[in-house]
Amino acid sequence: MTGWDTVARSDALEVHRSPGQGPALVAVHGIEDSWGIWRALAEQLPGYRLYALQMPWHGGNSYAWRDEGSPGEWLRRALSLVPERPAALLGHSFGANAVLEYLATCEGDPGIGAAVLAAPFYRPADFPVSPAIRTRSEGALRKVINQGVDIALGPRSATLDPDILAAMKQKAGERAVASGLPVFHREFEASGKYRLDRVEVPTLVLAGVDDESLTPMRAAALDRAMPAATVRLRAVYGHFCHVMQAQELGRETGAFLRRTLNNPHVPVESEGEGTVTDLLDGAPTTYVGMPRYEGANIRTWIGFKHFMYLAEEAVLEYFRERGVGARDMYHRYGLGLEIVDSSVQLPATLFVDDRVYATVVSATPKPDQGAPFTITLTVERDGEAVTVLKGKLRVALVVVKDGSGTEPVPAMLEPFVVPEVAALANAKSATLPLAPGQDVADVLVPEGSGAYLWSWRAPYPYCHFSDRLQHSAYVRTLEEVVDRFLHDRGLAIGKLLDERAWIPVVSRARVQMLSDIFMEETVHTVFTIEDIIKDTVYTARMDCYVQRGDTLELAATATIMHGYAISRGEEAGSVAILDETVKAVLIGGQA
């Protein structure tokens, strides 16, 4: 490999040295992997020289090495081959466990000043290894092997025949599971027996929130068992974070090593950690998710509602990363995290099984309007990143009636706390009087308005904080009222799909909460077509009212831009043209 030198070989061990100068870091790869996996991270750690070890558990091994020593013992032998004293150890996955074992069993000076472990697999001593856990571990190992094959192939992976690639992964997985899974389980079960409380070497443990190698429960147990360790789960990291998120991992690793080792070769600017004092700190948060299967209503296309759900999940992750997740805020401070406004553009389609990459960045707040964020959702398609959503969301922190919080609200949250949603500044808030003898329909959909009215009871599955409708309830309502309106006008989705091969397409949507609606209140929803643009799309508005006394209070409002695409035939994939009949029906007639 260009710029790297092989400096030692012995038995099943090799030592490879990167170019560059500075304190030495020794890196230990994971199961069925290779020393070369560290080259991406090495480029992100200026001021250090990396020694990457080739361990006996490399790809294609027979696992006979386990009869000659544990992973920690093999690591001890490998360190004796490194030509200079290392400043720190880096370990990934199985290699991270080897480092844990080495540190826990080392007699005397371990010979290093720090350790950084990515995606170790740790079992608390009291965590039973049931048959279900063993089966789940096999599935997780197969997933890791598949990802490893893709990484090893690099760009070639996208050019191979899918059947050939699948066969390669199947063969690699079957061999690794047959020979490697017993060894994997042996070390997984042993990890909870290490005397990690004796380790004095400062250690940073990093893993992904969704990586099964270190679940949140087991991460917390490791943090308790190893006082010298700082354990952090990040949404951005996958299992192969030292490759796929090398820049982010390098930044965090470099900051930790600089503080721990006081390395003068690393510039201060590379340090990237600190205490969160400002909720809207300008730092991006990333989240990886997938649309729910529920959203694939026509073929494998995902409906707009689930785009908005993914944006909501990304904002929740923003708060979790800053130590003020929705659960903690509720139980510690008596606050409910309420999304009060979401506005999205959907420039591209989303399909079931798409892996969605979200980026959330805080925006500039306005007085009494909550905490604002911008969100982008992308998918990787045809060799490039495709944006499927651009959006803006606002969040308010509402004092909840039965929150168990007893702690004072942190200063960084105080500017966004409100007693109720209606306390936010919003020019769209409104009430309509009900005169004696008038019913709701008289006021909301008078004759000639062309509007459609749907009244429904607010059910508990649409609520949160035990009493009030949440943001997603109005997103659901927007989707359903469109469906009900079109059916009422003789333009039902199923009918147009059968007769014209038209499928609904939403390119914009916005949902705003103006006040609270509580569980089991009646919600009066009005849907009105506002405009038809270029014979291809229509814009519409949804308003949700609740009756209180002799007035109707506007509690939420929404807008949507809706059109159709042709799903079959010679024009498949093109935009459907709204003919005069359809336009007339949308404005107020019947088909």
XYZ file of C-alpha atoms in Angstrom:
591
model
C 0.000 0.000 0.000
C 1.482 3.338 -1.045
C 3.490 5.015 1.710
C 3.107 2.128 4.174
C 5.988 -0.141 5.203
C 5.917 -3.678 6.582
C 8.215 -3.497 9.594
C 7.740 -6.901 11.244
C 6.348 -10.392 10.670
C 6.157 -13.288 13.072
C 3.876 -16.296 13.189
C 0.400 -15.095 12.155
C 1.237 -11.468 12.976
C 2.332 -8.512 10.843
C 3.097 -4.875 11.644
C 2.561 -2.179 8.993
C 3.657 1.439 9.481
C 2.014 4.507 7.980
C 3.923 7.513 6.631
C 4.240 10.595 8.806
C 5.823 11.585 12.098
C 4.611 11.916 15.660
C 3.647 9.691 18.565
C 2.878 6.088 17.608
C -0.639 4.718 17.576
C -1.181 0.963 17.286
C -4.416 -0.161 15.595
C -6.113 -3.561 15.917
C -8.625 -4.645 13.261
C -11.845 -6.602 13.711
C -12.825 -10.162 12.905
C -12.501 -11.238 9.245
C -10.783 -7.937 8.471
C -7.301 -6.697 7.597
C -4.698 -4.183 8.702
C -5.440 -2.065 5.615
C -8.854 -1.114 7.003
C -7.113 1.613 9.075
C -5.754 3.677 6.187
C -8.830 5.965 6.016
C -8.628 6.867 9.706
C -4.843 7.284 9.555
C -5.345 10.134 7.079
C -7.626 11.868 9.604
C -5.057 11.778 12.432
C -2.296 14.239 11.480
C 0.530 14.437 13.967
C 0.611 10.685 14.598
C 2.247 7.651 13.035
C 0.021 4.603 12.838
C 1.132 0.993 13.216
C -1.628 -1.253 11.844
C -1.460 -4.844 13.037
C -2.452 -7.857 10.963
C -3.967 -10.192 13.558
C -4.631 -13.943 13.230
C -8.395 -13.316 13.035
C -7.951 -11.659 9.612
C -10.252 -12.521 6.704
C -10.144 -16.128 5.575
C -8.427 -17.509 8.714
C -9.178 -20.973 10.113
C -9.641 -19.819 13.751
C -7.099 -22.424 14.874
C -5.192 -19.510 16.417
C -7.614 -19.493 19.351
C -6.028 -22.707 20.644
C -2.753 -20.817 20.989
C -4.022 -17.835 22.926
C -6.841 -15.404 23.591
C -7.201 -12.179 21.580
C -5.572 -10.207 24.413
C -2.612 -12.585 24.515
C -2.147 -12.342 20.750
C -2.244 -8.554 21.042
C 0.496 -8.690 23.688
C 2.682 -10.684 21.284
C 1.966 -8.257 18.450
C 2.914 -5.238 20.585
C 6.321 -6.792 21.192
C 6.931 -6.515 17.435
C 6.188 -2.787 17.235
C 9.551 -0.985 16.981
C 8.632 1.909 19.289
C 6.583 2.448 22.417
C 3.003 3.332 21.416
C 1.259 6.349 22.852
C -2.195 4.791 22.420
C -4.082 1.754 21.195
C -6.941 1.877 18.702
C -9.292 -1.074 18.341
C -12.305 -1.872 16.200
C -14.993 -4.459 16.999
C -13.266 -7.785 17.797
C -9.984 -5.866 17.950
C -11.520 -3.442 20.459
C -12.360 -6.418 22.660
C -8.778 -7.592 22.359
C -7.693 -4.187 23.687
C -10.189 -4.438 26.562
C -8.839 -7.841 27.510
C -5.245 -6.636 27.228
C -5.891 -3.652 29.503
C -7.837 -5.705 32.056
C -5.262 -8.496 32.307
C -2.066 -6.466 32.017
C 0.218 -6.790 35.025
C 1.984 -3.519 35.723
C 2.523 -0.816 33.120
C 0.394 -1.454 29.999
C 2.833 0.643 27.992
C 0.295 3.125 26.607
C -1.199 6.449 27.628
C -4.673 6.136 26.103
C -7.027 3.875 24.160
C -9.820 4.496 21.673
C -12.259 1.676 20.988
C -14.765 1.729 18.132
C -17.785 -0.590 18.268
C -16.639 -3.136 20.854
C -19.097 -5.858 21.816
C -19.536 -5.995 25.575
C -21.677 -8.264 27.725
C -22.408 -7.182 31.307
C -21.715 -10.014 33.725
C -25.403 -10.309 34.601
C -26.605 -10.237 30.985
C -27.760 -13.758 30.042
C -26.700 -15.156 26.693
C -29.939 -16.831 25.664
C -30.605 -18.815 22.483
C -32.412 -15.725 21.156
C -29.298 -13.584 21.764
C -27.145 -16.181 20.004
C -29.442 -16.133 16.976
C -29.461 -12.338 16.970
C -25.654 -12.346 17.192
C -25.449 -14.606 14.157
C -27.612 -12.167 12.204
C -25.462 -9.237 13.360
C -22.255 -11.069 12.376
C -23.623 -11.835 8.915
C -24.504 -8.160 8.476
C -20.977 -7.150 9.495
C -19.476 -9.639 7.042
C -21.668 -8.288 4.219
C -20.635 -4.724 5.001
C -17.015 -5.822 5.168
C -17.233 -7.350 1.690
C -18.633 -4.099 0.277
C -15.893 -2.065 1.940
C -13.161 -4.420 0.727
C -14.458 -4.239 -2.847
C -14.836 -0.470 -2.733
C -16.271 1.064 -5.948
C -16.104 -2.368 -7.623
C -19.053 -3.452 -5.464
C -21.442 -1.267 -7.493
C -20.222 -2.701 -10.818
C -20.473 -6.403 -9.999
C -23.399 -8.514 -11.106
C -25.820 -8.541 -8.122
C -25.998 -12.348 -8.175
C -22.225 -12.649 -8.068
C -21.980 -10.128 -5.238
C -24.698 -11.935 -3.281
C -22.904 -15.263 -3.768
C -19.635 -13.752 -2.516
C -21.350 -12.422 0.602
C -23.146 -15.698 1.219
C -19.950 -17.717 0.950
C -18.034 -15.329 3.223
C -20.871 -15.302 5.737
C -21.278 -19.073 5.848
C -17.568 -19.645 6.426
C -17.286 -16.920 9.037
C -20.384 -18.079 10.906
C -19.384 -21.746 10.865
C -15.831 -21.141 12.121
C -15.934 -17.689 13.678
C -19.241 -17.523 15.530
C -18.134 -19.905 18.338
C -15.020 -17.778 18.873
C -17.073 -14.583 18.712
C -19.490 -15.887 21.368
C -16.627 -17.045 23.563
C -15.105 -13.570 23.653
C -18.501 -11.860 23.974
C -19.309 -13.919 27.065
C -15.828 -13.345 28.494
C -16.026 -9.551 28.171
C -18.260 -9.195 31.224
C -15.691 -11.030 33.378
C -12.826 -8.626 32.728
C -11.764 -6.587 35.788
C -12.245 -3.325 33.955
C -12.444 -1.438 37.247
C -8.672 -1.979 37.559
C -7.895 -0.273 34.247
C -6.332 3.161 34.713
C -5.642 3.997 31.067
C -7.986 6.782 29.847
C -10.224 5.152 27.246
C -12.728 6.594 24.772
C -15.397 4.147 23.590
C -17.403 5.149 20.514
C -20.224 3.316 18.792
C -23.328 3.923 16.715
C -26.744 4.199 18.321
C -28.108 1.535 15.966
C -25.037 -0.713 15.944
C -25.857 -4.003 17.660
C -22.260 -4.462 18.807
C -22.892 -2.095 21.726
C -26.548 -1.388 22.480
C -27.429 1.575 24.737
C -28.080 -0.728 27.701
C -24.758 -2.531 27.324
C -22.952 0.759 26.666
C -24.241 2.119 29.986
C -23.082 -1.077 31.719
C -19.597 -0.725 30.214
C -19.466 2.892 31.343
C -20.254 1.781 34.920
C -17.864 -1.169 34.865
C -14.890 0.845 33.566
C -14.372 4.126 35.457
C -11.425 5.025 33.201
C -13.666 4.916 30.129
C -15.839 7.561 28.509
C -18.561 5.803 26.497
C -20.417 7.699 23.774
C -23.050 6.545 21.296
C -23.452 8.671 18.175
C -26.220 8.534 15.584
C -23.709 9.244 12.817
C -21.588 6.127 13.422
C -22.135 2.747 11.798
C -20.255 -0.428 12.676
C -17.419 0.441 10.284
C -17.244 4.034 11.489
C -13.435 4.089 11.177
C -13.978 3.774 7.422
C -17.412 5.148 6.589
C -17.281 8.052 9.066
C -13.493 8.400 9.220
C -13.576 12.205 9.261
C -16.007 12.400 12.196
C -14.275 9.614 14.118
C -10.880 11.145 13.414
C -12.017 14.515 14.744
C -13.365 12.998 17.950
C -10.396 10.661 18.395
C -7.907 13.456 17.734
C -9.554 15.726 20.308
C -9.472 12.976 22.938
C -5.860 12.046 22.255
C -4.726 15.648 22.281
C -6.194 16.237 25.723
C -5.053 12.896 27.073
C -1.560 12.782 25.593
C -0.921 16.538 25.381
C 0.485 16.038 21.900
C 2.042 19.281 20.603
C 2.006 17.957 17.025
C -1.800 18.227 16.812
C -3.279 21.740 16.292
C -5.749 22.959 18.890
C -8.353 23.546 16.158
C -8.847 19.784 15.751
C -10.383 19.548 19.195
C -14.097 18.986 18.837
C -15.645 18.401 22.257
C -16.992 20.526 25.034
C -19.848 21.054 27.409
C -23.148 21.861 25.773
C -24.238 25.297 26.945
C -26.272 26.447 23.931
C -29.068 24.312 22.533
C -28.846 25.977 19.122
C -25.095 25.560 18.773
C -24.869 25.447 14.964
C -23.254 22.000 14.996
C -24.911 19.489 12.660
C -26.522 16.308 13.906
C -26.918 13.308 11.634
C -29.400 10.480 11.784
C -29.786 7.335 9.703
C -33.221 5.756 9.339
C -35.562 3.976 6.977
C -39.171 4.722 6.048
C -41.727 2.486 7.710
C -43.255 -0.298 5.644
C -46.651 1.233 6.409
C -45.836 4.097 4.045
C -45.500 1.967 0.895
C -49.159 2.225 -0.120
C -48.782 2.188 -3.905
C -46.117 -0.156 -5.275
C -42.933 0.623 -3.311
C -43.269 4.421 -3.251
C -43.374 6.014 0.195
C -46.088 8.550 0.997
C -45.298 12.089 2.125
C -46.343 11.410 5.716
C -43.341 9.161 6.269
C -40.924 11.742 4.869
C -42.194 14.021 7.642
C -41.898 11.262 10.234
C -38.215 10.821 9.338
C -37.636 14.558 9.707
C -39.271 14.374 13.132
C -36.990 11.487 14.166
C -33.940 13.465 13.078
C -34.914 16.429 15.281
C -35.425 14.107 18.238
C -31.897 12.810 17.669
C -30.593 16.399 17.776
C -31.886 16.717 21.337
C -30.619 13.268 22.370
C -27.095 14.093 21.216
C -27.113 17.147 23.482
C -28.132 15.137 26.526
C -31.718 16.429 26.632
C -33.725 13.717 24.909
C -37.516 13.767 25.023
C -37.721 11.139 27.778
C -35.219 12.887 30.024
C -36.876 16.260 29.556
C -40.243 14.800 30.523
C -39.059 12.969 33.633
C -36.347 15.350 34.824
C -37.750 18.775 33.959
C -41.476 18.165 33.400
C -41.258 19.316 29.774
C -42.825 17.886 26.647
C -40.926 18.203 23.376
C -43.512 19.440 20.898
C -42.925 19.880 17.183
C -45.145 22.850 16.411
C -44.304 23.610 12.787
C -42.884 21.577 9.925
C -42.496 22.742 6.349
C -41.027 20.371 3.761
C -40.205 20.209 0.073
C -39.966 16.749 -1.482
C -37.872 17.002 -4.668
C -37.411 13.259 -5.222
C -39.140 9.979 -4.504
C -38.476 7.709 -1.549
C -38.866 3.939 -1.683
C -39.324 1.198 0.864
C -35.930 -0.119 2.054
C -34.197 3.167 1.200
C -31.621 4.075 3.827
C -32.157 7.738 4.598
C -29.398 10.058 5.818
C -30.657 13.076 7.728
C -28.736 16.223 8.661
C -30.158 18.657 11.213
C -28.735 22.124 11.879
C -30.135 24.772 14.200
C -31.353 28.071 12.739
C -31.698 31.573 14.165
C -34.597 31.748 16.650
C -37.248 34.454 16.754
C -38.736 35.605 20.059
C -41.491 33.345 21.412
C -41.552 31.100 18.329
C -39.632 28.073 19.571
C -36.361 26.493 18.504
C -35.927 26.379 14.696
C -34.051 23.769 12.667
C -33.272 23.052 9.037
C -33.311 19.449 7.869
C -32.096 17.640 4.779
C -32.840 14.012 3.962
C -30.779 12.247 1.308
C -30.506 8.748 -0.127
C -27.642 7.206 -2.065
C -28.927 6.270 -5.495
C -27.174 5.564 -8.814
C -23.801 6.422 -7.358
C -24.708 9.806 -5.907
C -26.472 11.451 -2.982
C -30.040 12.413 -3.888
C -31.930 14.931 -1.766
C -35.447 13.706 -1.000
C -36.453 16.346 1.557
C -35.565 19.915 2.421
C -37.349 21.169 5.478
C -37.721 23.518 8.400
C -39.054 22.480 11.798
C -39.766 24.376 15.000
C -39.853 22.877 18.470
C -41.416 24.163 21.687
C -40.918 22.738 25.172
C -44.336 22.594 26.801
C -44.860 22.297 30.543
C -46.783 19.023 31.001
C -49.344 18.413 33.717
C -48.067 15.046 34.941
C -44.377 15.291 34.156
C -42.339 13.868 36.999
C -39.642 16.500 36.688
C -38.197 17.856 39.907
C -34.968 19.329 38.544
C -34.640 22.968 37.502
C -34.825 23.572 33.759
C -31.307 24.093 32.320
C -30.522 27.575 31.084
C -30.071 26.356 27.505
C -33.686 25.143 27.425
C -35.387 28.044 29.214
C -35.864 30.295 26.130
C -38.022 27.633 24.492
C -40.283 26.691 27.425
C -43.964 27.668 27.163
C -46.980 26.831 29.351
C -48.964 25.738 26.268
C -48.701 25.793 22.488
C -51.049 28.798 22.276
C -48.471 30.873 24.167
C -46.233 30.927 21.088
C -46.398 34.002 18.902
C -48.366 33.099 15.798
C -50.259 35.443 13.522
C -52.519 32.663 12.233
C -54.280 32.079 15.528
C -57.997 32.771 15.146
C -61.480 32.088 16.537
C -64.869 32.060 14.820
C -68.126 32.805 16.641
C -71.041 30.374 16.578
C -74.278 32.381 16.504
C -77.426 30.977 18.124
C -78.957 28.353 15.840
C -75.806 27.847 13.794
C -74.027 24.536 13.654
C -70.359 23.918 12.847
C -70.992 23.293 9.151
C -72.829 26.603 8.771
C -69.720 28.462 9.878
C -66.920 26.347 8.436
C -68.333 25.203 5.071
C -71.091 27.621 4.072
C -72.914 26.949 0.819
C -70.820 27.843 -2.206
C -67.480 27.636 -0.374
C -66.415 24.455 -2.181
C -64.842 23.314 1.097
C -65.081 19.844 2.624
C -65.750 19.174 6.335
C -64.720 16.090 8.305
C -65.326 15.912 12.043
C -63.619 13.251 14.153
C -62.811 12.395 17.766
C -59.190 12.848 18.905
C -58.187 9.268 19.844
C -55.488 8.437 22.357
C -53.165 6.816 19.722
C -52.830 10.284 18.185
C -51.892 11.886 21.526
C -48.859 12.232 23.758
C -48.069 13.603 27.217
C -51.196 11.643 28.198
C -53.636 14.302 27.049
C -53.042 16.209 23.788
C -52.724 15.701 20.055
C -49.171 15.667 18.810
C -47.702 16.983 15.586
C -47.809 13.653 13.761
C -51.576 13.515 14.386
C -52.040 16.511 12.112
C -49.716 15.007 9.497
C -51.912 11.886 9.517
C -54.999 14.063 9.333
C -53.661 15.952 6.318
C -53.094 12.690 4.480
C -56.519 11.324 5.387
C -58.548 14.454 4.673
C -57.075 14.600 1.151
C -58.139 10.994 0.634
C -61.635 11.649 2.010
C -62.046 14.830 -0.053
C -61.050 13.129 -3.307
C -63.378 10.212 -2.620
C -66.219 12.602 -1.853
C -65.640 14.411 -5.172
C -65.577 11.197 -7.201
C -61.787 11.297 -7.685
C -60.876 8.488 -5.289
C -57.229 7.406 -5.352
C -58.148 3.834 -6.266
C -60.436 4.947 -9.061
C -57.805 7.175 -10.692
C -55.195 4.458 -10.270
C -57.403 1.920 -12.063
C -58.823 4.185 -14.752
C -55.917 6.514 -15.514
C -52.840 4.927 -13.874
C -52.480 8.108 -11.814
C -50.658 7.957 -8.513
C -50.681 10.839 -6.018
C -47.514 12.905 -5.696
C -46.918 15.491 -2.969
C -44.148 18.020 -3.580
C -44.700 20.378 -0.623
C -46.445 20.221 2.730
C -46.579 22.292 5.882
C -48.248 21.552 9.228
C -48.520 24.163 12.016
C -49.914 23.773 15.515
C -51.487 26.935 16.908
C -52.993 25.646 20.154
C -53.663 22.372 21.914
C -56.443 19.906 21.182
C -56.963 17.388 23.928
C -57.771 13.695 23.920
C -61.364 12.852 22.923
C -62.273 16.392 21.870
C -63.990 16.653 18.486
C -61.762 17.989 15.731
C -63.529 19.783 12.880
C -61.272 19.586 9.832
C -61.890 21.787 6.797
C -60.167 21.097 3.469
C -60.183 23.717 0.715
C -58.613 23.771 -2.752
C -56.874 27.116 -3.180
C -55.346 27.047 -6.654
C -54.529 24.890 -9.677
C -51.092 25.575 -11.125
C -50.141 24.909 -14.763
C -52.729 22.136 -15.032
C -50.415 19.779 -13.125
C -50.764 20.434 -9.393
C -53.243 21.914 -6.977
C -52.584 23.676 -3.698
C -54.914 23.196 -0.766
C -55.321 24.197 2.863
C -56.405 22.200 5.899
C -57.712 23.923 9.046
C -58.467 22.075 12.268
C -60.932 23.663 14.701
C -62.159 22.682 18.135
C -65.359 24.047 19.651
C -65.049 25.647 23.065
C -68.228 27.284 24.265
C -69.779 29.368 21.521
C -66.572 29.768 19.526
C -64.531 27.649 17.131
C -60.815 27.885 17.878
C -58.322 27.315 15.044
C -55.880 24.832 16.581
C -53.838 23.766 13.546
C -53.445 24.634 9.895
C -51.660 22.983 6.997
C -50.983 23.373 3.293
C -50.197 20.812 0.644
C -49.177 20.832 -3.040
C -50.604 17.755 -4.702
C -50.433 16.312 -8.198
C -50.221 12.988 -10.004
C -47.667 10.911 -11.878
C -48.466 8.262 -14.468
C -47.489 4.815 -13.233
C -47.834 2.610 -16.331
C -47.997 2.624 -20.097
C -45.987 4.641 -22.598
C -46.151 7.775 -20.429
C -45.067 6.048 -17.216
C -43.017 8.365 -15.039
C -44.379 11.571 -16.539
C -46.542 14.181 -14.805
C -50.295 13.785 -15.302
C -52.172 16.727 -16.831
C -55.325 17.777 -15.015
C -58.041 18.058 -17.627
C -60.947 20.511 -17.457
C -63.283 17.932 -15.899
C -60.854 17.099 -13.090
C -60.148 20.768 -12.435
C -63.839 21.590 -12.231
C -64.422 18.755 -9.795
C -61.517 19.840 -7.597
C -62.826 23.387 -7.391
C -66.277 22.342 -6.301
C -68.187 19.914 -8.492
C -68.741 16.161 -8.625
C -67.228 13.670 -11.038
